[in-house]
PDB file of C-alpha atoms in Angstrom:
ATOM      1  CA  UNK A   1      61.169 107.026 106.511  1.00  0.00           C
ATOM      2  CA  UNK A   2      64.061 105.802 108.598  1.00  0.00           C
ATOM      3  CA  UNK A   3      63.104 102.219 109.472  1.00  0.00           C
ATOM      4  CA  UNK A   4      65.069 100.079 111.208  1.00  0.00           C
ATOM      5  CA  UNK A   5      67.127  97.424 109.651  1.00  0.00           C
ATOM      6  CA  UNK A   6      66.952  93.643 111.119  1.00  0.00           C
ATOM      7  CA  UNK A   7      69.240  91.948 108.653  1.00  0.00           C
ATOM      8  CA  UNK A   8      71.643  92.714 106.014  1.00  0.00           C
ATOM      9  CA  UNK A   9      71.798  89.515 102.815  1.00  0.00           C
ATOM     10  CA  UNK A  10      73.992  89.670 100.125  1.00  0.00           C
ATOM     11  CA  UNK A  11      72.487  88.167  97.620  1.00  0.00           C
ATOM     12  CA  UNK A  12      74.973  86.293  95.291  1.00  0.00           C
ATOM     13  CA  UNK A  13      77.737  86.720  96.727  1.00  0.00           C
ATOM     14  CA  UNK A  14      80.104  83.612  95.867  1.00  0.00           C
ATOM     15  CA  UNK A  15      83.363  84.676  95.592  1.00  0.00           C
ATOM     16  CA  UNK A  16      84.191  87.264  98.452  1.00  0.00           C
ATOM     17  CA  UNK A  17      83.441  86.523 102.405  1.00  0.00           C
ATOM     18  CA  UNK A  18      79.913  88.199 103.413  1.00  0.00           C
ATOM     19  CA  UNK A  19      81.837  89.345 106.628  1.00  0.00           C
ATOM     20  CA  UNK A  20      84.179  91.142 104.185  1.00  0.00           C
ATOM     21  CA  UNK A  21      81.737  92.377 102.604  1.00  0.00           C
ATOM     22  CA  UNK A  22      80.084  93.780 105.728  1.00  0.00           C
ATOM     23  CA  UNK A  23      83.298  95.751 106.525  1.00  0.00           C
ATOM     24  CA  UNK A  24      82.742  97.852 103.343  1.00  0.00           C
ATOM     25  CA  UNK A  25      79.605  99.080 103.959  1.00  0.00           C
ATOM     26  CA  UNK A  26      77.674 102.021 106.657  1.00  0.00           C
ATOM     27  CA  UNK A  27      74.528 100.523 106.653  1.00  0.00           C
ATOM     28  CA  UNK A  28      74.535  97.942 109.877  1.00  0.00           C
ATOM     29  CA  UNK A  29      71.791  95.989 111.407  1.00  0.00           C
ATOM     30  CA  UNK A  30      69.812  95.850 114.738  1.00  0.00           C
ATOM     31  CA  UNK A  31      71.800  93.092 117.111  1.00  0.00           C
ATOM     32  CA  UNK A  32      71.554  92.485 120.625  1.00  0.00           C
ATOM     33  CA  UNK A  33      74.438  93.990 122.899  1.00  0.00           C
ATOM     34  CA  UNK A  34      76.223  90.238 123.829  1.00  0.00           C
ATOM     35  CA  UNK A  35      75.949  86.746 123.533  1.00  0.00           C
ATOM     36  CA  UNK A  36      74.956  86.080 127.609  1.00  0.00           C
ATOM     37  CA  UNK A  37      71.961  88.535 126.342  1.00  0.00           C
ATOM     38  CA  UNK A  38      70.728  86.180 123.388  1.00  0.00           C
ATOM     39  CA  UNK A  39      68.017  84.885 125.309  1.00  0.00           C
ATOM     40  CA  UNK A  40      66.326  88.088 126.107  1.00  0.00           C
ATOM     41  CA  UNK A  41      66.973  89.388 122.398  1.00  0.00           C
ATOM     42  CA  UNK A  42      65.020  86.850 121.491  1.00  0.00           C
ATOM     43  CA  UNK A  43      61.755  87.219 123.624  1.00  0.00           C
ATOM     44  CA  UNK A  44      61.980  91.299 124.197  1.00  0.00           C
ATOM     45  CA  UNK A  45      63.047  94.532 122.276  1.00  0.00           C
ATOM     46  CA  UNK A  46      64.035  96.638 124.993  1.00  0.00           C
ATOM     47  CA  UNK A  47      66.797  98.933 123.583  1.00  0.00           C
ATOM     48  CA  UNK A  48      69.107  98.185 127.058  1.00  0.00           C
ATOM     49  CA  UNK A  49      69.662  94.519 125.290  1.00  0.00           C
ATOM     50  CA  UNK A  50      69.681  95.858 121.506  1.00  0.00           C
ATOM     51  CA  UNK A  51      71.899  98.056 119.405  1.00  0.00           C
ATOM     52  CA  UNK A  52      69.705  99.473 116.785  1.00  0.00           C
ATOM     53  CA  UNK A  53      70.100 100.503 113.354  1.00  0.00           C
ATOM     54  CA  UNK A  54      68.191 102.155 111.329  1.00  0.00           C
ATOM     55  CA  UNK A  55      68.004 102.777 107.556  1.00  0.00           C
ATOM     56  CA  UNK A  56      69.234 105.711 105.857  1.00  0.00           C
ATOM     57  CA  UNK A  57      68.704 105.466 101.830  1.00  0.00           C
ATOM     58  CA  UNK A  58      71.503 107.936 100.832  1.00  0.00           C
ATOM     59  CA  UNK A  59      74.114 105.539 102.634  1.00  0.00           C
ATOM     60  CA  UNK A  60      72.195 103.013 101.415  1.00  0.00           C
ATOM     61  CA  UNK A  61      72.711 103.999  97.696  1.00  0.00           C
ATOM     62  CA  UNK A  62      76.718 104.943  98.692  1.00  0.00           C
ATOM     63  CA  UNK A  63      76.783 101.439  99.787  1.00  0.00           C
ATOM     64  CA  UNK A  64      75.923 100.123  95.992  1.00  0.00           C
ATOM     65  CA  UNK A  65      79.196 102.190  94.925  1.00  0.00           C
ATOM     66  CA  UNK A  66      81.355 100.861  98.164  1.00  0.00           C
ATOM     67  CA  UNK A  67      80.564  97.265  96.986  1.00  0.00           C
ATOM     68  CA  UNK A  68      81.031  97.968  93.515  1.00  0.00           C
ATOM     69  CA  UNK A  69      84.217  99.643  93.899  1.00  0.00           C
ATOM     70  CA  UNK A  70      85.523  97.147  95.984  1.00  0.00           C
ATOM     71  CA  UNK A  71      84.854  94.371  93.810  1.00  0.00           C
ATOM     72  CA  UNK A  72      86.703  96.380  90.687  1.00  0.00           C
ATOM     73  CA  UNK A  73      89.551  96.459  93.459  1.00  0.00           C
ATOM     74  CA  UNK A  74      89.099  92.731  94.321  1.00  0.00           C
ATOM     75  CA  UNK A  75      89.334  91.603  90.550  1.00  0.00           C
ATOM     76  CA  UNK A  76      85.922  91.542  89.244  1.00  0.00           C
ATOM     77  CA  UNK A  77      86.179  94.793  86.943  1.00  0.00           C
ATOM     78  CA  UNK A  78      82.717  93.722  85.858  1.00  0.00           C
ATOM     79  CA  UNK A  79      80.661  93.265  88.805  1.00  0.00           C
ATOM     80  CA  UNK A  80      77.083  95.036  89.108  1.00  0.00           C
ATOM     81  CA  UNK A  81      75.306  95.868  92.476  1.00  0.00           C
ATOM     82  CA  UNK A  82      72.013  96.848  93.323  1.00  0.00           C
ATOM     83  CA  UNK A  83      69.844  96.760  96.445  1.00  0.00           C
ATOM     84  CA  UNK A  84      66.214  96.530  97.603  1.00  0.00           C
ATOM     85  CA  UNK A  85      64.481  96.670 101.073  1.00  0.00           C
ATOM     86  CA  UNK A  86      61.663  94.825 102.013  1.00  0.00           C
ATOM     87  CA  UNK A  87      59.540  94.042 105.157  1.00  0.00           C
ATOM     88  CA  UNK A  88      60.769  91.939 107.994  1.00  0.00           C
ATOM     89  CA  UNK A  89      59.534  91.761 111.109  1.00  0.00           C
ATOM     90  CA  UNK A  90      59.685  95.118 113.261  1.00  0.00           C
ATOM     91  CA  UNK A  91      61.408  97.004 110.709  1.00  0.00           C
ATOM     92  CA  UNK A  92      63.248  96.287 106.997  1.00  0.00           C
ATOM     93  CA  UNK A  93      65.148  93.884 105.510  1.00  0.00           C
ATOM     94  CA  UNK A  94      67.983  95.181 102.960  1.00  0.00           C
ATOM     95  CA  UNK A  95      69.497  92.801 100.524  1.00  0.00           C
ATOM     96  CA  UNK A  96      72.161  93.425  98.084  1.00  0.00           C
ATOM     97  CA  UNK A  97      71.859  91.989  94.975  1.00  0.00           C
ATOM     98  CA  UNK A  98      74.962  91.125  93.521  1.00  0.00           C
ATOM     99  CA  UNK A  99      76.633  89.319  89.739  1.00  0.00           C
ATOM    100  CA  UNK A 100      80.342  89.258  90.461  1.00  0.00           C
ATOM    101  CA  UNK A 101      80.653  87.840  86.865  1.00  0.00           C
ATOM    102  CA  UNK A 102      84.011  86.506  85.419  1.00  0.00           C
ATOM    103  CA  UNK A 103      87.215  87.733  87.380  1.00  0.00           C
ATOM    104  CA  UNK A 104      89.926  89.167  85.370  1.00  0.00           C
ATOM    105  CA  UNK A 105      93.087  87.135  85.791  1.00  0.00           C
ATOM    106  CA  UNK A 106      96.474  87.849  85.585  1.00  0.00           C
ATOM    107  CA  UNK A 107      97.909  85.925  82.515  1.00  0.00           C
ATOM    108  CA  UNK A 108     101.901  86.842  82.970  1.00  0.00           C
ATOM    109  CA  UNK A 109     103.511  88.769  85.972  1.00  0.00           C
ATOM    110  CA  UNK A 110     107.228  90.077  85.719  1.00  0.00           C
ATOM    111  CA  UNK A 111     109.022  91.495  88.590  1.00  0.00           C
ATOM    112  CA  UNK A 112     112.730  93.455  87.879  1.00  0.00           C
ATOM    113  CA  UNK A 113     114.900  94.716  89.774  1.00  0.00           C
ATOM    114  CA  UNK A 114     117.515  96.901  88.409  1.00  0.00           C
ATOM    115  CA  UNK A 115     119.843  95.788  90.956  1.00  0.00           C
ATOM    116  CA  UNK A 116     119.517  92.196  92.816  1.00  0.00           C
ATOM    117  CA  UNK A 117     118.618  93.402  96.246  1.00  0.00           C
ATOM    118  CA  UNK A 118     116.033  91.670  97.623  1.00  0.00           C
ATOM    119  CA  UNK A 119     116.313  88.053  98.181  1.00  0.00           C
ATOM    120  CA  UNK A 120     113.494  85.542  95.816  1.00  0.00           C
ATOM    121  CA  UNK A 121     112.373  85.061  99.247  1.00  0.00           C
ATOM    122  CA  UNK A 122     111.264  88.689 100.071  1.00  0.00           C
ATOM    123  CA  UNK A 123     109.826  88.779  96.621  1.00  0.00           C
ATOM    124  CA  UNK A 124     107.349  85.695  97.025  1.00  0.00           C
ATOM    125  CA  UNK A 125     106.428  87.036 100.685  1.00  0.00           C
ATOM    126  CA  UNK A 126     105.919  90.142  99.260  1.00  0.00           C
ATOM    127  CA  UNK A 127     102.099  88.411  98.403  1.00  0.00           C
ATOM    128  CA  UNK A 128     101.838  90.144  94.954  1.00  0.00           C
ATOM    129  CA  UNK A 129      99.116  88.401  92.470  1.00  0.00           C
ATOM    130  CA  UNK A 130     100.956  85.532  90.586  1.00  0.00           C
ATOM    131  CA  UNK A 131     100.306  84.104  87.386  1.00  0.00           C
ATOM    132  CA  UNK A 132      96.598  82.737  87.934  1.00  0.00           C
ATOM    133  CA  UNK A 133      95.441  84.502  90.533  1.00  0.00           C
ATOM    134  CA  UNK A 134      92.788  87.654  90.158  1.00  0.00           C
ATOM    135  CA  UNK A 135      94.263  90.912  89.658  1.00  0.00           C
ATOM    136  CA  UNK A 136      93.422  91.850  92.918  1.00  0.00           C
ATOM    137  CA  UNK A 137      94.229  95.710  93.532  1.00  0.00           C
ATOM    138  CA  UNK A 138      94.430  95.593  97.043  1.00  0.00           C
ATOM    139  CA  UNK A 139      96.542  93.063  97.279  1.00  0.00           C
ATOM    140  CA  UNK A 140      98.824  94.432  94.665  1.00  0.00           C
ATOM    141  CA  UNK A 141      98.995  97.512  97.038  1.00  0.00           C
ATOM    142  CA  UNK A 142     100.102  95.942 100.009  1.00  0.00           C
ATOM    143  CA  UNK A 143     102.617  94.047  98.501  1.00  0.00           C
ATOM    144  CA  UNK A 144     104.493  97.107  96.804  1.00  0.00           C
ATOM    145  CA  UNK A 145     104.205  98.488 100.393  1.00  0.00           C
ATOM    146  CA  UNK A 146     105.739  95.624 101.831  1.00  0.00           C
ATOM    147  CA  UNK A 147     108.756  95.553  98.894  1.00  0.00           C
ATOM    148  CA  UNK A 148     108.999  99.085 100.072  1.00  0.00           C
ATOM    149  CA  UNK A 149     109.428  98.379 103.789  1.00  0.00           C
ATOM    150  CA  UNK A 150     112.206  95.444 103.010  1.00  0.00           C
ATOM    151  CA  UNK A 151     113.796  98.386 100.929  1.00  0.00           C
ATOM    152  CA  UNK A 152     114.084 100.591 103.416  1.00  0.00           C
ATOM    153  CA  UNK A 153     115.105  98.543 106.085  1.00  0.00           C
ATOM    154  CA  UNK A 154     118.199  97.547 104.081  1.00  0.00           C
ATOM    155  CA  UNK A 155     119.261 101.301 104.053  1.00  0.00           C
ATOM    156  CA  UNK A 156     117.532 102.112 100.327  1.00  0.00           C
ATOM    157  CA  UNK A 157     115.486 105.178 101.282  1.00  0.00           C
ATOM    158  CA  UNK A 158     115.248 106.450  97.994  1.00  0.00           C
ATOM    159  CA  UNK A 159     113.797 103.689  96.082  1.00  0.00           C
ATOM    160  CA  UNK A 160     111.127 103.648  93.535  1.00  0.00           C
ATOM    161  CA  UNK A 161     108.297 100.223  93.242  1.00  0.00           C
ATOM    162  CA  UNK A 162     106.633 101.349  90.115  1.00  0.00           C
ATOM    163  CA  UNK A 163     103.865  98.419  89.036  1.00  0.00           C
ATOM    164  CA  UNK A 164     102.456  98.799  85.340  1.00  0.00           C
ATOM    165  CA  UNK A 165      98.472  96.808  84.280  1.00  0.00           C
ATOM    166  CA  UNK A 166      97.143  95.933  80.865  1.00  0.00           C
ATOM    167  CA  UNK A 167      94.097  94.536  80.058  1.00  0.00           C
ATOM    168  CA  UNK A 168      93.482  92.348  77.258  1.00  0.00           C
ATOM    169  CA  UNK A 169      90.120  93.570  74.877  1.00  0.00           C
ATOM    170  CA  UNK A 170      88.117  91.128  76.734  1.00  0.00           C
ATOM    171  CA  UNK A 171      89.063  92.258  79.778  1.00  0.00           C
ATOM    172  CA  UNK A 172      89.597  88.945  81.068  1.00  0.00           C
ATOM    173  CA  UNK A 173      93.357  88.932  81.349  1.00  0.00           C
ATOM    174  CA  UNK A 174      95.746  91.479  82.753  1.00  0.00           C
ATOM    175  CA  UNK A 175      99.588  91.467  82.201  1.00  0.00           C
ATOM    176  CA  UNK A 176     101.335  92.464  84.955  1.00  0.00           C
ATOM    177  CA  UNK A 177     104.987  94.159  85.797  1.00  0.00           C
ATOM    178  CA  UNK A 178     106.600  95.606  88.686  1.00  0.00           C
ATOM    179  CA  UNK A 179     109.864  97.328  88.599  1.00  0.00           C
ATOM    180  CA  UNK A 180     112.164  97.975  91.641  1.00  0.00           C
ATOM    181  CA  UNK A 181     114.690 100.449  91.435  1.00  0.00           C
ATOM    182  CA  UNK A 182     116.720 100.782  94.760  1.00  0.00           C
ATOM    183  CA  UNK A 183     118.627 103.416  94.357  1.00  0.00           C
ATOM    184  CA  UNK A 184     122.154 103.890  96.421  1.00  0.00           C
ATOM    185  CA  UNK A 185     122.447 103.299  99.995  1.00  0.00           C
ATOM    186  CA  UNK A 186     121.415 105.846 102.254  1.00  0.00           C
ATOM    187  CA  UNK A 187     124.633 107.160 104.530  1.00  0.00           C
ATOM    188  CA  UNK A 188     124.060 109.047 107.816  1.00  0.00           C
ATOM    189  CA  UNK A 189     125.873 112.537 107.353  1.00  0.00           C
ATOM    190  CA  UNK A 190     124.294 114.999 109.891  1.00  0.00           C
ATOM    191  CA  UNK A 191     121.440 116.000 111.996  1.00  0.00           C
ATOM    192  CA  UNK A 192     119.745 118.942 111.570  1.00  0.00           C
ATOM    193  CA  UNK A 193     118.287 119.687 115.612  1.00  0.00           C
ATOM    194  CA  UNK A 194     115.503 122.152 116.540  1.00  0.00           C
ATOM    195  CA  UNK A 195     113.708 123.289 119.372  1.00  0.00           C
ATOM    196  CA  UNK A 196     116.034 122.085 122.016  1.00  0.00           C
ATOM    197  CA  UNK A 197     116.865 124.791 124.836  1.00  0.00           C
ATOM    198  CA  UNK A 198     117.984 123.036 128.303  1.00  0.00           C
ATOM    199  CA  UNK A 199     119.166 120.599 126.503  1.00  0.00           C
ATOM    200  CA  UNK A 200     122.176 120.500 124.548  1.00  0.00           C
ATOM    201  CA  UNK A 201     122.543 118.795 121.152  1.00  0.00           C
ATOM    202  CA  UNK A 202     125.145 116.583 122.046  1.00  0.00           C
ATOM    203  CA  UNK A 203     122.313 114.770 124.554  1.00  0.00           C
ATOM    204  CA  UNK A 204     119.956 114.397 121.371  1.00  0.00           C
ATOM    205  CA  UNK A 205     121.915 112.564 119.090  1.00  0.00           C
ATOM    206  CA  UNK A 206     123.576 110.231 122.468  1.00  0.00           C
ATOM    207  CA  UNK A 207     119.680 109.499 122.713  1.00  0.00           C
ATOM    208  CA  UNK A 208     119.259 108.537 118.930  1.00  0.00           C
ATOM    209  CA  UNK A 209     121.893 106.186 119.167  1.00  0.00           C
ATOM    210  CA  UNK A 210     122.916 106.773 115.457  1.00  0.00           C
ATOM    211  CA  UNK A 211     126.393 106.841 113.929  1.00  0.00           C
ATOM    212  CA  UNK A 212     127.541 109.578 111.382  1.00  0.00           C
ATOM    213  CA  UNK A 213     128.771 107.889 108.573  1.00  0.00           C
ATOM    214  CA  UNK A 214     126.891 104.676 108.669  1.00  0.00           C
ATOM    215  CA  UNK A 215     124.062 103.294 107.111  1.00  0.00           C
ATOM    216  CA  UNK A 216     120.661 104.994 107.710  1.00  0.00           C
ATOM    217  CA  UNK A 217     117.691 102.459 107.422  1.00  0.00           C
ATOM    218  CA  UNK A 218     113.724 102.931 107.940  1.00  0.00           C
ATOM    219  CA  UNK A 219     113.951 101.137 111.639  1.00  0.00           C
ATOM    220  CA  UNK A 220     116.174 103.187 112.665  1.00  0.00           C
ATOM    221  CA  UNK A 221     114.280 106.370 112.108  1.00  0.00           C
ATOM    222  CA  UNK A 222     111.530 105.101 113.847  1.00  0.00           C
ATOM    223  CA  UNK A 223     113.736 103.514 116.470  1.00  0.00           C
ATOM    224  CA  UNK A 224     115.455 107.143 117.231  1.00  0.00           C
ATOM    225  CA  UNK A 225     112.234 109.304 117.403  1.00  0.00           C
ATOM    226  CA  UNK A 226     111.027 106.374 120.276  1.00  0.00           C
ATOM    227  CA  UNK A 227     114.065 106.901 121.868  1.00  0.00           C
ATOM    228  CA  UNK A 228     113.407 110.430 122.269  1.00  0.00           C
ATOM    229  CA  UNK A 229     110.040 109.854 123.878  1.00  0.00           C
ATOM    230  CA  UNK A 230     110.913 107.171 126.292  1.00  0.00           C
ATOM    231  CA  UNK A 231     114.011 109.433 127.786  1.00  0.00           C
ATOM    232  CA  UNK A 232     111.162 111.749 129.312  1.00  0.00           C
ATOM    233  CA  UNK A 233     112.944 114.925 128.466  1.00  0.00           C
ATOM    234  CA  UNK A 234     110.349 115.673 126.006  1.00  0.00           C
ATOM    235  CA  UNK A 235     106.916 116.253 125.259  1.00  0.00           C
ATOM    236  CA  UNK A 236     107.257 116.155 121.618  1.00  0.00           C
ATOM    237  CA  UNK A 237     109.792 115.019 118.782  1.00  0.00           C
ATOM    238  CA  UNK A 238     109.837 114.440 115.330  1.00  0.00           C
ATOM    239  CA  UNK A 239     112.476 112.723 113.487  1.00  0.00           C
ATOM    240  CA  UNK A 240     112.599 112.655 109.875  1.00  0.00           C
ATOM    241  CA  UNK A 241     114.904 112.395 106.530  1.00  0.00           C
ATOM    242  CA  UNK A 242     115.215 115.521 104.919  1.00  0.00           C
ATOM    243  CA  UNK A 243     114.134 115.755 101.159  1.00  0.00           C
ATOM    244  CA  UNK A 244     117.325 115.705  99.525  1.00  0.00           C
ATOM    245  CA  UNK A 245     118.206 113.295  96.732  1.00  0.00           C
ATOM    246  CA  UNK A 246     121.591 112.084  97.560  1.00  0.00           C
ATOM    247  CA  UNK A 247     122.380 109.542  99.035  1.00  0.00           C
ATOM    248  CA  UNK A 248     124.536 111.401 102.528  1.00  0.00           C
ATOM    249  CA  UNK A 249     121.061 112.193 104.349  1.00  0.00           C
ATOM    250  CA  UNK A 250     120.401 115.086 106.808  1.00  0.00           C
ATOM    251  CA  UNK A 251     118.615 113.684 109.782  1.00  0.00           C
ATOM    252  CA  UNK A 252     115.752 116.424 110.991  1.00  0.00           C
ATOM    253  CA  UNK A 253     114.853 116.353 114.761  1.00  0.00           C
ATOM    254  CA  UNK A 254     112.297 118.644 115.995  1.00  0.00           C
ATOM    255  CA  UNK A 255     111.890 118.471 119.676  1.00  0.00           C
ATOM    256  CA  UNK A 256     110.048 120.166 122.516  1.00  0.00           C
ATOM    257  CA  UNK A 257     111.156 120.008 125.778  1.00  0.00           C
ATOM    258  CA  UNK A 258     109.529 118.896 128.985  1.00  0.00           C
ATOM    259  CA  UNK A 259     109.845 120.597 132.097  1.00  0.00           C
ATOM    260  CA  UNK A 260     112.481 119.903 134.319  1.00  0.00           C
ATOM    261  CA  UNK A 261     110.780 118.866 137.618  1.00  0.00           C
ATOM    262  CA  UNK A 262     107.480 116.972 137.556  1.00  0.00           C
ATOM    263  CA  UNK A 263     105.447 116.462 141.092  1.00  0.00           C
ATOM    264  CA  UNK A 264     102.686 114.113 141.128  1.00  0.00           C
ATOM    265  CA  UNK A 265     100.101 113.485 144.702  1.00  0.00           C
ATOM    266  CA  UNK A 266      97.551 110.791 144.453  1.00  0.00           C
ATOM    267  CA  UNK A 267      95.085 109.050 147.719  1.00  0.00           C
ATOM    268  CA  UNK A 268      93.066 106.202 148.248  1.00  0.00           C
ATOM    269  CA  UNK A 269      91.515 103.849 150.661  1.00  0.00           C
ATOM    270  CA  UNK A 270      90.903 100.467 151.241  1.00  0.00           C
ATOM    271  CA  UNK A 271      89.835  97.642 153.776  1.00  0.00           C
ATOM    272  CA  UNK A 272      92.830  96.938 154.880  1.00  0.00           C
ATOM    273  CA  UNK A 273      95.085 100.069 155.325  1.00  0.00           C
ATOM    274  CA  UNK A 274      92.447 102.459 155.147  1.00  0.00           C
ATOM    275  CA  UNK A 275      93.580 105.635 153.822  1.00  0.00           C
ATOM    276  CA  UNK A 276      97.393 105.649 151.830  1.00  0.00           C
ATOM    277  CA  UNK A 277      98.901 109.002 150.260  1.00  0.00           C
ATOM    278  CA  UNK A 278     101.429 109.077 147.890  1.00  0.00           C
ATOM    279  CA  UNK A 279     103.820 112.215 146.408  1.00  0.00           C
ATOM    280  CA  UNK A 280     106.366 111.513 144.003  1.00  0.00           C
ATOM    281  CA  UNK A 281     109.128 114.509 143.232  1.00  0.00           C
ATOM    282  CA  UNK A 282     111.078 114.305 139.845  1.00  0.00           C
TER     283      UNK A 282
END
């Protein structure tokens, strides 16, 4: 009932990599441990040298739907996958048939910005589909993220990347548009500190090494919560911009102290020194 699988074919796949394709799907296949071990893969099946697999039919049919869905995503909104399993050797073979048919392709792409913020630069590095290329989802998605990243490292914390996809009757072609709206620049106006009890507030925000009154940016909220951790006088913190849409932000640390004294004992032995002891007092 649960055979195991020797080898995995995708069976007309053109388009996409077959190792991509691999990464989307459960189902795996028997394959010996390391390359130094390829030898006695070959001639033996002892499971020390193999990492087996074996088939389970309900991943098996979730797998159809993973590779469908990912080749919607990837730009072939038509694509139709189906699998079989057949004999091969100790155990099964599974093969995935697939017809990617035609791609749908982005005919016109428009990117506005209500306000010129981001350099043409940043836009093209950005990756989104151009004019010609598939309307590839995934690749859509990480370049809004990205546009979003080189927003809010400029200080524009509340900005909006809205993208907006027809499709032509056909479905062939797909007109594209992204609009950027970076709203004001975000301003530094006070933190908001919690959980702190040996240590005083003032200490925090020296540690954040933030400015009231400047210009608060995605790095540096990031930056500050590290610079909580690496001072030691903490176990946890949390930094974060309150929700508050305008643009003077309240900075929200939540912090909980370490204790003040740490003693630490360790031992070992070698060939040379024999036996060493260590105690450290903080």
């Amino acid at each position: 009932e649960h055979p195991r699988v020797e080898r995995i074919v995708f069976d007309g796949a053109d388009e996409l990599a077959r190792a991509e394709l691999r990464g989307v799907i459960v189902t795996r296949e028997t394959r010996c441990r390391g390359f130094l071990l390829q030898p006695i893969c070959l001639v033996t099946d002892w499971r020390l040298v193999h990492v087996r697999h074996f088939l389970d039919r309900e991943e098996l049919r979730a797998d159809v739907l993973r590779l469908r869905i990912y080749y919607f995503q990837r730009g072939f909104r038509d694509a139709s996958v189906r699998s079989s399993v057949r004999p091969n050797g100790r155990g099964v073979e599974v093969v995935f048939h697939i017809e990617e048919g035609e791609p749908t392709i982005v005919a016109s792409r428009d990117v506005e910005q209500t306000r010129d913020v981001l350099s043409r630069r940043q836009l093209r590095r950005a990756g989104l589909p151009r004019e010609g290329d598939r309307l590839d989802l995934i690749r859509l998605t990480a370049g809004m993220a990205q546009l979003r990243s080189n927003l809010g490292q400029r200080g524009h914390l509340d900005h909006a990347v809205v993208d907006s996809i027809a499709i032509s009757a056909d479905g062939r072609n797909a007109y594209l548009g992204v609009r950027i709206e970076p709203g004001p620049r975000s301003i530094l106006a006070a933190l908001d500190i919690d959980g702190n009890e040996g240590v005083s507030d003032r200490t925090i925000a020296d540690a954040l090494r933030l400015r009231l009154g400047r210009t608060l940016r995605s790095t540096d909220v990031l930056a500050s919560q590290r610079s909580l951790y690496e001072s030691n006088l903490f176990h946890e913190a949390r930094v974060r911009v309150g929700e508050q849409q305008d643009s003077a932000k309240v900075l929200q640390v939540q912090v909980r102290e370490a204790p003040p004294r740490a003693a630490r004992i360790g031992g070992g032995f070698n060939t040379m020194e024999f036996v060493q002891l260590e105690g450290r007092l903080t």
